[in-house]
Coordinates of C-alpha atoms and ligand atoms in Angstrom, one line a residue:
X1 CA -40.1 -23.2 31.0
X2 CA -37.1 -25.4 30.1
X3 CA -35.9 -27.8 32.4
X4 CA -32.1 -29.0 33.7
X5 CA -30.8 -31.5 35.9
X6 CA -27.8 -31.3 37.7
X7 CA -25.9 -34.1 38.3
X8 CA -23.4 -33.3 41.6
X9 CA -24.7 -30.7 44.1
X10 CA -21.0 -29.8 45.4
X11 CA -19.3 -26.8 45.1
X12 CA -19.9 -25.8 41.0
X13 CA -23.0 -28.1 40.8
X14 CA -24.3 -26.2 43.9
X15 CA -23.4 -22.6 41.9
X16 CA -25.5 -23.3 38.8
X17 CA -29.0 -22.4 40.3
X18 CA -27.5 -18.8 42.0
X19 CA -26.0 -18.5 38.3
X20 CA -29.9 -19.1 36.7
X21 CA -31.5 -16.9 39.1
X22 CA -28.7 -13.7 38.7
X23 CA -28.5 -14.2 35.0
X24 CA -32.4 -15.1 34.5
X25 CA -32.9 -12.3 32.2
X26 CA -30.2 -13.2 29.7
X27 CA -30.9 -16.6 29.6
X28 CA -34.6 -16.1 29.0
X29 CA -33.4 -13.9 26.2
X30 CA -30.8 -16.1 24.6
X31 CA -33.1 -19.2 25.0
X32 CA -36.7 -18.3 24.6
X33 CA -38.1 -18.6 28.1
X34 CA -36.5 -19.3 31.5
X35 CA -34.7 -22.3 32.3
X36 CA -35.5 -23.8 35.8
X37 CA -34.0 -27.0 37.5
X38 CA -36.1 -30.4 37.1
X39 CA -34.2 -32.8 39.5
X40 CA -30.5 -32.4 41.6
X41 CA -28.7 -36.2 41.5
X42 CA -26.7 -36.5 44.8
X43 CA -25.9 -39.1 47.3
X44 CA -26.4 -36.5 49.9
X45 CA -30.3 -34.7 50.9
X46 CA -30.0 -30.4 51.7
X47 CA -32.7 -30.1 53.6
X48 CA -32.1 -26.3 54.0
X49 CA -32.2 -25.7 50.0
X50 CA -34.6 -24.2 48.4
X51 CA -33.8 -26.6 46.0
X52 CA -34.4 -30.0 48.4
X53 CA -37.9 -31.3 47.1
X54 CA -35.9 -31.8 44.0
X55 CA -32.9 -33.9 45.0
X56 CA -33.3 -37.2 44.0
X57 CA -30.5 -40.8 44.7
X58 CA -30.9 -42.3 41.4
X59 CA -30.6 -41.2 37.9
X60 CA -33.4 -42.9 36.6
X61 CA -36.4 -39.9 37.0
X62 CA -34.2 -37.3 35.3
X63 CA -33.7 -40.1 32.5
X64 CA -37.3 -40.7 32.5
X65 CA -38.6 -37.2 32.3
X66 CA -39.5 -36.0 29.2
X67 CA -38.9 -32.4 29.9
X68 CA -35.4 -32.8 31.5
X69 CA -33.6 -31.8 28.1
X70 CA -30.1 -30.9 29.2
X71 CA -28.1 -32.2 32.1
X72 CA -25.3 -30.9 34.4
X73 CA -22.3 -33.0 35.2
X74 CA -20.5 -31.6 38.1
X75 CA -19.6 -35.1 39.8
X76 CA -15.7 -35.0 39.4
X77 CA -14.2 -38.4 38.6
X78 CA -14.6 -40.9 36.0
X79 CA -16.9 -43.3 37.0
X80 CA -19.7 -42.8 37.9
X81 CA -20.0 -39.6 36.0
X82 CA -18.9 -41.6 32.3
X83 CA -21.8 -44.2 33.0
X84 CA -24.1 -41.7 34.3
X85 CA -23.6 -39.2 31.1
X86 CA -23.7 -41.8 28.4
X87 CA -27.3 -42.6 30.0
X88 CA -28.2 -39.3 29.8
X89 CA -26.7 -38.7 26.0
X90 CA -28.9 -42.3 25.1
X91 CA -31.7 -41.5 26.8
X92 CA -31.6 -38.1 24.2
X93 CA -30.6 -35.4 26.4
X94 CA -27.8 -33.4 26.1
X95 CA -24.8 -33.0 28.5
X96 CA -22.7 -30.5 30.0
X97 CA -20.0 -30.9 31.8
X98 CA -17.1 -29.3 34.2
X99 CA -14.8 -32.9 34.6
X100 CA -11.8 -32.5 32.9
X101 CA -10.6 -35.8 34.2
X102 CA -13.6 -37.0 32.4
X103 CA -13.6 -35.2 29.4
X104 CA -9.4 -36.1 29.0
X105 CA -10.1 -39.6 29.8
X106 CA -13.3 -40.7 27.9
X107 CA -13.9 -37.1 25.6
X108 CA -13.5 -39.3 22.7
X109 CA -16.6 -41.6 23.6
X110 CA -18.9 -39.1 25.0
X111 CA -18.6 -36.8 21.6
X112 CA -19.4 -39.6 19.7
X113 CA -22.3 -41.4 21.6
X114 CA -23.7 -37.7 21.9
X115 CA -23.2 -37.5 17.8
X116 CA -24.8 -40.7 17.6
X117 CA -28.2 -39.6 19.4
X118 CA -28.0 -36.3 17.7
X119 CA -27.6 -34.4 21.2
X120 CA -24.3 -32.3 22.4
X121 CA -21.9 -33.0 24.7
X122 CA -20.0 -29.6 25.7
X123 CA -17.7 -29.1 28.5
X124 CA -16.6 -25.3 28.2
X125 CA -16.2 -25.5 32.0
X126 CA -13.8 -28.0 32.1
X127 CA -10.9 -25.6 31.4
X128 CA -10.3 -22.1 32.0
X129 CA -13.2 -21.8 34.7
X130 CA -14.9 -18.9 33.6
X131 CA -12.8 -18.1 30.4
X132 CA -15.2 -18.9 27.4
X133 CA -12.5 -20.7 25.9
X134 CA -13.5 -24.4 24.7
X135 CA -16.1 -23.1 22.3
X136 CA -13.9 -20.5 20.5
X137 CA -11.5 -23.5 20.3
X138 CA -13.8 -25.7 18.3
X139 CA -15.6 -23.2 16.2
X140 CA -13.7 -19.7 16.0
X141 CA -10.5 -21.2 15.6
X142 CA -11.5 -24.3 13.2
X143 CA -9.8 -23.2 10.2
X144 CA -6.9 -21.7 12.0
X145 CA -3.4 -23.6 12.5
X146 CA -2.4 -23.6 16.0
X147 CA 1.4 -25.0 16.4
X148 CA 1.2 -24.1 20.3
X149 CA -0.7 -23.4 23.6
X150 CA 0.9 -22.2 26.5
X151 CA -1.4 -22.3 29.5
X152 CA -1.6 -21.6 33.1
X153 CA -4.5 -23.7 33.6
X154 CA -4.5 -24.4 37.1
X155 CA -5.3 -21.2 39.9
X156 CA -4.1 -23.3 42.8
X157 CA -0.8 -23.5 41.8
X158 CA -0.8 -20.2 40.4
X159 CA -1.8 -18.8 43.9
X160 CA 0.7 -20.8 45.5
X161 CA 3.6 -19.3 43.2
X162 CA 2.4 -16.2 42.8
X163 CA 3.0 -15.6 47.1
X164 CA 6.4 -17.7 47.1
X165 CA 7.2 -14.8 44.9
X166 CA 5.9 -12.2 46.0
X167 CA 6.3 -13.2 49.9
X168 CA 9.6 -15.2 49.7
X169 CA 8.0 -17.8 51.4
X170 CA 8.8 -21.6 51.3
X171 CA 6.0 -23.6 49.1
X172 CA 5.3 -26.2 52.1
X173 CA 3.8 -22.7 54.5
X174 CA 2.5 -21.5 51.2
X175 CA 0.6 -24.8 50.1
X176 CA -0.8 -24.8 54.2
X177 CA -2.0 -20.8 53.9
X178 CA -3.7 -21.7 50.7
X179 CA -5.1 -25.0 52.2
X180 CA -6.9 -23.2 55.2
X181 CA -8.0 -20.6 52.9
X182 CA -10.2 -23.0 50.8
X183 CA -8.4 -22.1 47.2
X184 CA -6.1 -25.8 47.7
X185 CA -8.0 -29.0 48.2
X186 CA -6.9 -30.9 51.5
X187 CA -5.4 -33.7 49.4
X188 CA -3.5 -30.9 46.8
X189 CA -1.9 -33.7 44.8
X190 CA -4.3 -32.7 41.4
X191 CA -3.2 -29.8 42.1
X192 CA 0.7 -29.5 43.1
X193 CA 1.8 -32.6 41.1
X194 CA 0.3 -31.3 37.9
X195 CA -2.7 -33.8 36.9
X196 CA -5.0 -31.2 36.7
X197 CA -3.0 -29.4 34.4
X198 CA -2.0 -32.2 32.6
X199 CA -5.6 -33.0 31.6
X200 CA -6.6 -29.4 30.5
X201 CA -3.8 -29.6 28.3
X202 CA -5.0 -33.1 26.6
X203 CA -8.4 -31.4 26.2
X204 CA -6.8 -28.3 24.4
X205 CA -4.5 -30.5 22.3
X206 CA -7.6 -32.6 21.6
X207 CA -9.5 -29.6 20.6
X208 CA -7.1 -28.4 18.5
X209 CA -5.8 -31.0 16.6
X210 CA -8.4 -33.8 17.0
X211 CA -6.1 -36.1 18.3
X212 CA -6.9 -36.6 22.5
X213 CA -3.2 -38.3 23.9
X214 CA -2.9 -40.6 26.4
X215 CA -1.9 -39.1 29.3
X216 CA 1.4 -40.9 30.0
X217 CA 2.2 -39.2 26.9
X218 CA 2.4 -35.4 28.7
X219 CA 5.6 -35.0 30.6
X220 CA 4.8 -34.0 34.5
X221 CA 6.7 -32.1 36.9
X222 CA 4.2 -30.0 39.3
X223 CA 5.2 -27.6 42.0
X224 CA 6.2 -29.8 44.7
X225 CA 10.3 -29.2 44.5
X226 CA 10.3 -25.8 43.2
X227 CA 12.8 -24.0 45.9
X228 CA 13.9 -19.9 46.8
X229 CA 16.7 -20.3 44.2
X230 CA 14.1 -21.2 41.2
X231 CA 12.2 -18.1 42.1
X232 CA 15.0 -16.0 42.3
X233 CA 16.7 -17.1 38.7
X234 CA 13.3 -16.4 37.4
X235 CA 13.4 -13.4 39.2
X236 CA 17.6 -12.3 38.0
X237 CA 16.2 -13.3 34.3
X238 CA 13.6 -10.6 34.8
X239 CA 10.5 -13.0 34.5
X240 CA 8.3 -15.2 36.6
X241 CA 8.4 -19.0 37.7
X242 CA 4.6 -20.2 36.3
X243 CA 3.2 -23.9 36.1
X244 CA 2.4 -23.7 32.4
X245 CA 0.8 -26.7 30.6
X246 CA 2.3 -26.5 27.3
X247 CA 1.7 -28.1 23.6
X248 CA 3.7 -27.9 20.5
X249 CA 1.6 -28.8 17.9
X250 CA 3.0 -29.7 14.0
X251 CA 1.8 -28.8 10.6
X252 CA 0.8 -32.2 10.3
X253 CA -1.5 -32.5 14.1
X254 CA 1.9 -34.3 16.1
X255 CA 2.0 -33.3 19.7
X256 CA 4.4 -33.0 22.1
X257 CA 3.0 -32.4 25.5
X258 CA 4.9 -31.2 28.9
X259 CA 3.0 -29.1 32.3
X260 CA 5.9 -28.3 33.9
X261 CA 7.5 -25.2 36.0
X262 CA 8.9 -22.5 33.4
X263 CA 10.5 -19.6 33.1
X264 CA 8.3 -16.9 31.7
X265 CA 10.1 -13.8 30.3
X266 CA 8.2 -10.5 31.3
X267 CA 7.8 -9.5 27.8
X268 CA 5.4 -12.9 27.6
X269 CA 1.2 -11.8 28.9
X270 CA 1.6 -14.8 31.0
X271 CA 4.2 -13.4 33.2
X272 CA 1.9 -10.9 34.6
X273 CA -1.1 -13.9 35.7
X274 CA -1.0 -13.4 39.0
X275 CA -2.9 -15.2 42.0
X276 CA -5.7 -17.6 40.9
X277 CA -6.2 -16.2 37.6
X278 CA -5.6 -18.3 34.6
X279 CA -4.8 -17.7 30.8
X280 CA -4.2 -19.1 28.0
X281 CA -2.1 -18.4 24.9
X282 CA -1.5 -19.6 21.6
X283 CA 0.6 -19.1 18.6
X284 CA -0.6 -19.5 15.0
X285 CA 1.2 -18.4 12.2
X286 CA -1.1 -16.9 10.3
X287 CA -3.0 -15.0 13.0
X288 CA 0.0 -14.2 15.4
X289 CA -0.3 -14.9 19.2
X290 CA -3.9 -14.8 20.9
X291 CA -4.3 -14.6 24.8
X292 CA -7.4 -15.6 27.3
X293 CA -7.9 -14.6 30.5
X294 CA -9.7 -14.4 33.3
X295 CA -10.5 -16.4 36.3
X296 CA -10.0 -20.2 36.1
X297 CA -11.6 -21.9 38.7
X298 CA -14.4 -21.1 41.9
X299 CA -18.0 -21.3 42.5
X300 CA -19.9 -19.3 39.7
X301 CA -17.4 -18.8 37.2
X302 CA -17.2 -21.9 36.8
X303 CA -20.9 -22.7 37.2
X304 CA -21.7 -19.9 34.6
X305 CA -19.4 -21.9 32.5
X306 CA -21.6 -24.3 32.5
X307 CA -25.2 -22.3 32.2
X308 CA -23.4 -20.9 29.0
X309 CA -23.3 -24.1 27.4
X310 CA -26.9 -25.2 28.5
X311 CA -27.9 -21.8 27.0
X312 CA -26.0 -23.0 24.2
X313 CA -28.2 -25.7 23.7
X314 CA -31.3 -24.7 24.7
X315 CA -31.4 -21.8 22.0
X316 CA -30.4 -24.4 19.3
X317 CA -26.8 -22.8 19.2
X318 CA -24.7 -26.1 20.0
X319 CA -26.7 -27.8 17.3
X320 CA -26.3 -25.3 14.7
X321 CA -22.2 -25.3 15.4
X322 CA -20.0 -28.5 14.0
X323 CA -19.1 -30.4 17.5
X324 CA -15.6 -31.8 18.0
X325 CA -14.6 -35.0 17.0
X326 CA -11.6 -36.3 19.4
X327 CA -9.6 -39.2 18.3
X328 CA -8.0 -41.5 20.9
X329 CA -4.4 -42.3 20.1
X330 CA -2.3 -45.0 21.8
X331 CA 1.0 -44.4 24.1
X332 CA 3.6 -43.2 22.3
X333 CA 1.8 -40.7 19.9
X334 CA 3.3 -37.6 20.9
X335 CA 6.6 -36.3 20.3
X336 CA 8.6 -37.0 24.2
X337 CA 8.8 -33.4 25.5
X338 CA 11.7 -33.6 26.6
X339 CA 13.5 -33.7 23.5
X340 CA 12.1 -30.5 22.7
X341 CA 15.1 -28.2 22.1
X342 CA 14.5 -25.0 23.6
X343 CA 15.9 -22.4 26.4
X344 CA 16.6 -23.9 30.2
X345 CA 18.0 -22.4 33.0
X346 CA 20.6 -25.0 34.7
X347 CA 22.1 -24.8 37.9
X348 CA 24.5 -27.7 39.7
X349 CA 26.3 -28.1 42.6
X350 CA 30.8 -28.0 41.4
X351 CA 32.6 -26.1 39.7
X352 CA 31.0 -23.2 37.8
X353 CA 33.5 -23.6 35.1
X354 CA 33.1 -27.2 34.6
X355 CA 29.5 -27.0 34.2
X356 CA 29.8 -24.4 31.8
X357 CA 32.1 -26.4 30.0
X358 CA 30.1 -29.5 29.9
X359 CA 26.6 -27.5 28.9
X360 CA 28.7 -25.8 26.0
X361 CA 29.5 -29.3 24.5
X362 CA 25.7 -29.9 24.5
X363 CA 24.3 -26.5 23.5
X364 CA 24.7 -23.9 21.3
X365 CA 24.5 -20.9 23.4
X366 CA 25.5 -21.0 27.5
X367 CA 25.3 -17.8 29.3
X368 CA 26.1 -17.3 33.2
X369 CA 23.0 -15.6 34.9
X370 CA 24.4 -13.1 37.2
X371 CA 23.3 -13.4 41.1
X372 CA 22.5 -16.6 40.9
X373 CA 24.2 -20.2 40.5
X374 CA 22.8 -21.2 37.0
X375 CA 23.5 -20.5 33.3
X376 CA 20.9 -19.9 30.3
X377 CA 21.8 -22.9 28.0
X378 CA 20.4 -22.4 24.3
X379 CA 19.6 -24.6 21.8
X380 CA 19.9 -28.1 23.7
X381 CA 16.5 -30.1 24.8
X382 CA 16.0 -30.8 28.7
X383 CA 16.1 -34.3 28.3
X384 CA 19.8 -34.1 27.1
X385 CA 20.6 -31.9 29.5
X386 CA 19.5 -34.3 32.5
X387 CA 21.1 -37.3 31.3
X388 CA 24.6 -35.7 31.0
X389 CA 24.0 -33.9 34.6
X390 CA 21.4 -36.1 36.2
X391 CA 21.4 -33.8 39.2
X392 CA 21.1 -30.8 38.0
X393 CA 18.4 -28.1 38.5
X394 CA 16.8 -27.8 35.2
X395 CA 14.0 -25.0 34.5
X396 CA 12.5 -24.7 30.9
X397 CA 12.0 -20.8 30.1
X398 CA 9.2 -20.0 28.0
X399 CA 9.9 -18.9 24.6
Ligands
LIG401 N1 -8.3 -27.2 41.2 C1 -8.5 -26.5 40.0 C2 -7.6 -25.2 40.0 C3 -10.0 -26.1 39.8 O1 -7.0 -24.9 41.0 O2 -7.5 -24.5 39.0 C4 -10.4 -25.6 38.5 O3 -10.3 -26.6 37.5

């Protein structure tokens, strides 16, 4: 038998042994033999596990024993999870892991340390939940050109739009519904404010073009201030209002990175990802667009996530694949987003006329949406918009 650690017993850490013992049979198949759990790292003891005899306080047995090969990073954060992995990645076991915030922060480090002592470090759970995603990302689509990823990356906020929509309901009695539910954390500010999103999108980026940003690179607007009139211009422009984390990638690897509320047209997949369901797309212009789906976050799609990557490893298929190599730039890499020119919808209190007049002398196109207060303004970048109408209401739609 092959043996695991997991490091964080919580809600995905605490899913990986149901997903070993429902999927025993492929596992045992992929890897060679069945893969059982050596020791469980928590500060906490679960008595009424079946698992309990194995929980240990300190990190030091699963680094000692010789049969712990891979480990199981589910402990959210940065520290202690980045000291914790590089011990394990030194000590000559591979790593998995589910921490975005992790993987965006310190991705670069951990690929190479895990390079360095000819182990993996994979972390196809850290986006996407259950959508095998990271590892088509850094093998599949290696040779392909990717100039941009739209994603809705983040099923909280995805829940909580999809029912202002659908219910007409206020985001502050939303975000409370979804709260007592379970799907939004009691502090939602990951979440709502776009962080979470914000460091899926670094990881894609980095995946894609090797370069891993510095987050006060990514423009950030979450959900927080979207009202009843954003819904409904989405709504009069026949599309949906979606938190999508978005990258426009150049020929030569630049970024420009934004996770903001857009307008997505119905003719665009995303449109239709309702409730906690996430996708992601991407444009390349040699292949044409290519969409993932399916669900993002909870329990055991996300733990399964990370059994696929341990059976990854375990069967020798991480070693045989070329692993990522992320480069950490400085501040200031990335293009700003906001001087991305593109499609908004804008709507300001005054005159209708004279804000059409003022957005014509920035645009090329201005357009009144019918049933609503706004205009579709073509061809000018958000940033310019805001600065000439600092109050405005200003809604990137997804093109
Ligand atoms: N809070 C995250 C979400 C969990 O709502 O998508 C999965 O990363």
């Amino acid at each position: 038998m092959k043996k695991i650690a997991i490091l964080g017993f919580g809600i995905v850490g605490g899913g990986i042994p149901t997903v070993l013992e429902k999927n025993a049979d492929p596992i045992r198949r992929a890897v060679g033999e069945p893969v059982g759990i050596s020791y469980i790292l928590d500060l906490r003891d679960f008595p009424d596990s079946p698992y309990a005899d194995r929980v240990v306080h300190e990190l030091a047995p699963i680094l000692a024993d010789p049969e712990t090969e891979a480990v199981c990073e589910a402990m959210g954060g940065v520290e202690p999870a980045f000291t914790f992995v590089t011990a394990c990645l030194e000590a000559g076991k591979s790593v998995v892991s589910s921490n975005k915030e992790l993987v965006a922060e310190k991705g670069d480090v951990l690929l190479k340390t895990a390079a360095e002592h000819g182990v993996s470090f994979l972390f196809e759970a850290s986006v996407g939940g259950g959508i095998p995603l990271i590892r088509p990302f850094s093998t599949s689509l290696a040779g392909e050109r990717i100039s941009g990823i739209a994603g809705i990356v983040n099923g909280t906020t995805n829940y909580i739009l999809t029912a202002m929509k659908r219910e007409g309901r206020p985001f502050s009695e939303v975000l409370a519904e979804a709260q007592s539910l379970g799907y939004a954390e009691r502090n939602p500010s990951a979440d709502v404010d776009g962080l979470d999103a914000m460091r899926k999108i670094l990881i894609l980026a980095a995946l894609t073009t090797g370069n891993l940003a510095d987050r006060s690179d990514v423009t950030v607007e979450g959900i927080r201030n979207v009202a009843k009139e954003d819904i409904e211009a989405a709504d009069a422009l026949g599309g949906s209002l979606k938190l999508i984390a978005r990258a426009l990638i150049g020929a030569d690897g630049s970024l420009s990175l934004g996770v903001c509320p857009m307008i997505v047209p119905e003719d665009n997949p995303l449109s239709a990802v309702s409730g906690v369901y996430n996708a992601v797309s991407l444009t390349s212009p040699v292949a044409g667009d290519i969409l993932y789906y399916g669900r993002g976050a909870g329990r055991l799609p996300t733990a399964a996530a990370m059994v696929s990557d341990v059976t990854a490893i375990l069967s020798g298929a991480a070693k045989a694949e070329k692993a990522p190599v992320f480069t950490k730039r400085a501040p200031g890499f990335c293009r700003p987003f906001n001087g991305e020119k593109g499609s908004c919808y804008v709507r300001a209190e005054g005159s209708s006329a004279e804000l059409s007049e003022l957005l014509a002398s920035l645009a090329d196109s201005v357009e009144p949406v019918p049933g609503t207060a706004g205009f579709v303004v073509g061809g000018a970048s958000a940033g310019e918009i805001e600065k000439a109408l600092p109050d405005a209401r200003i809604i990137r739609i997804l093109r």
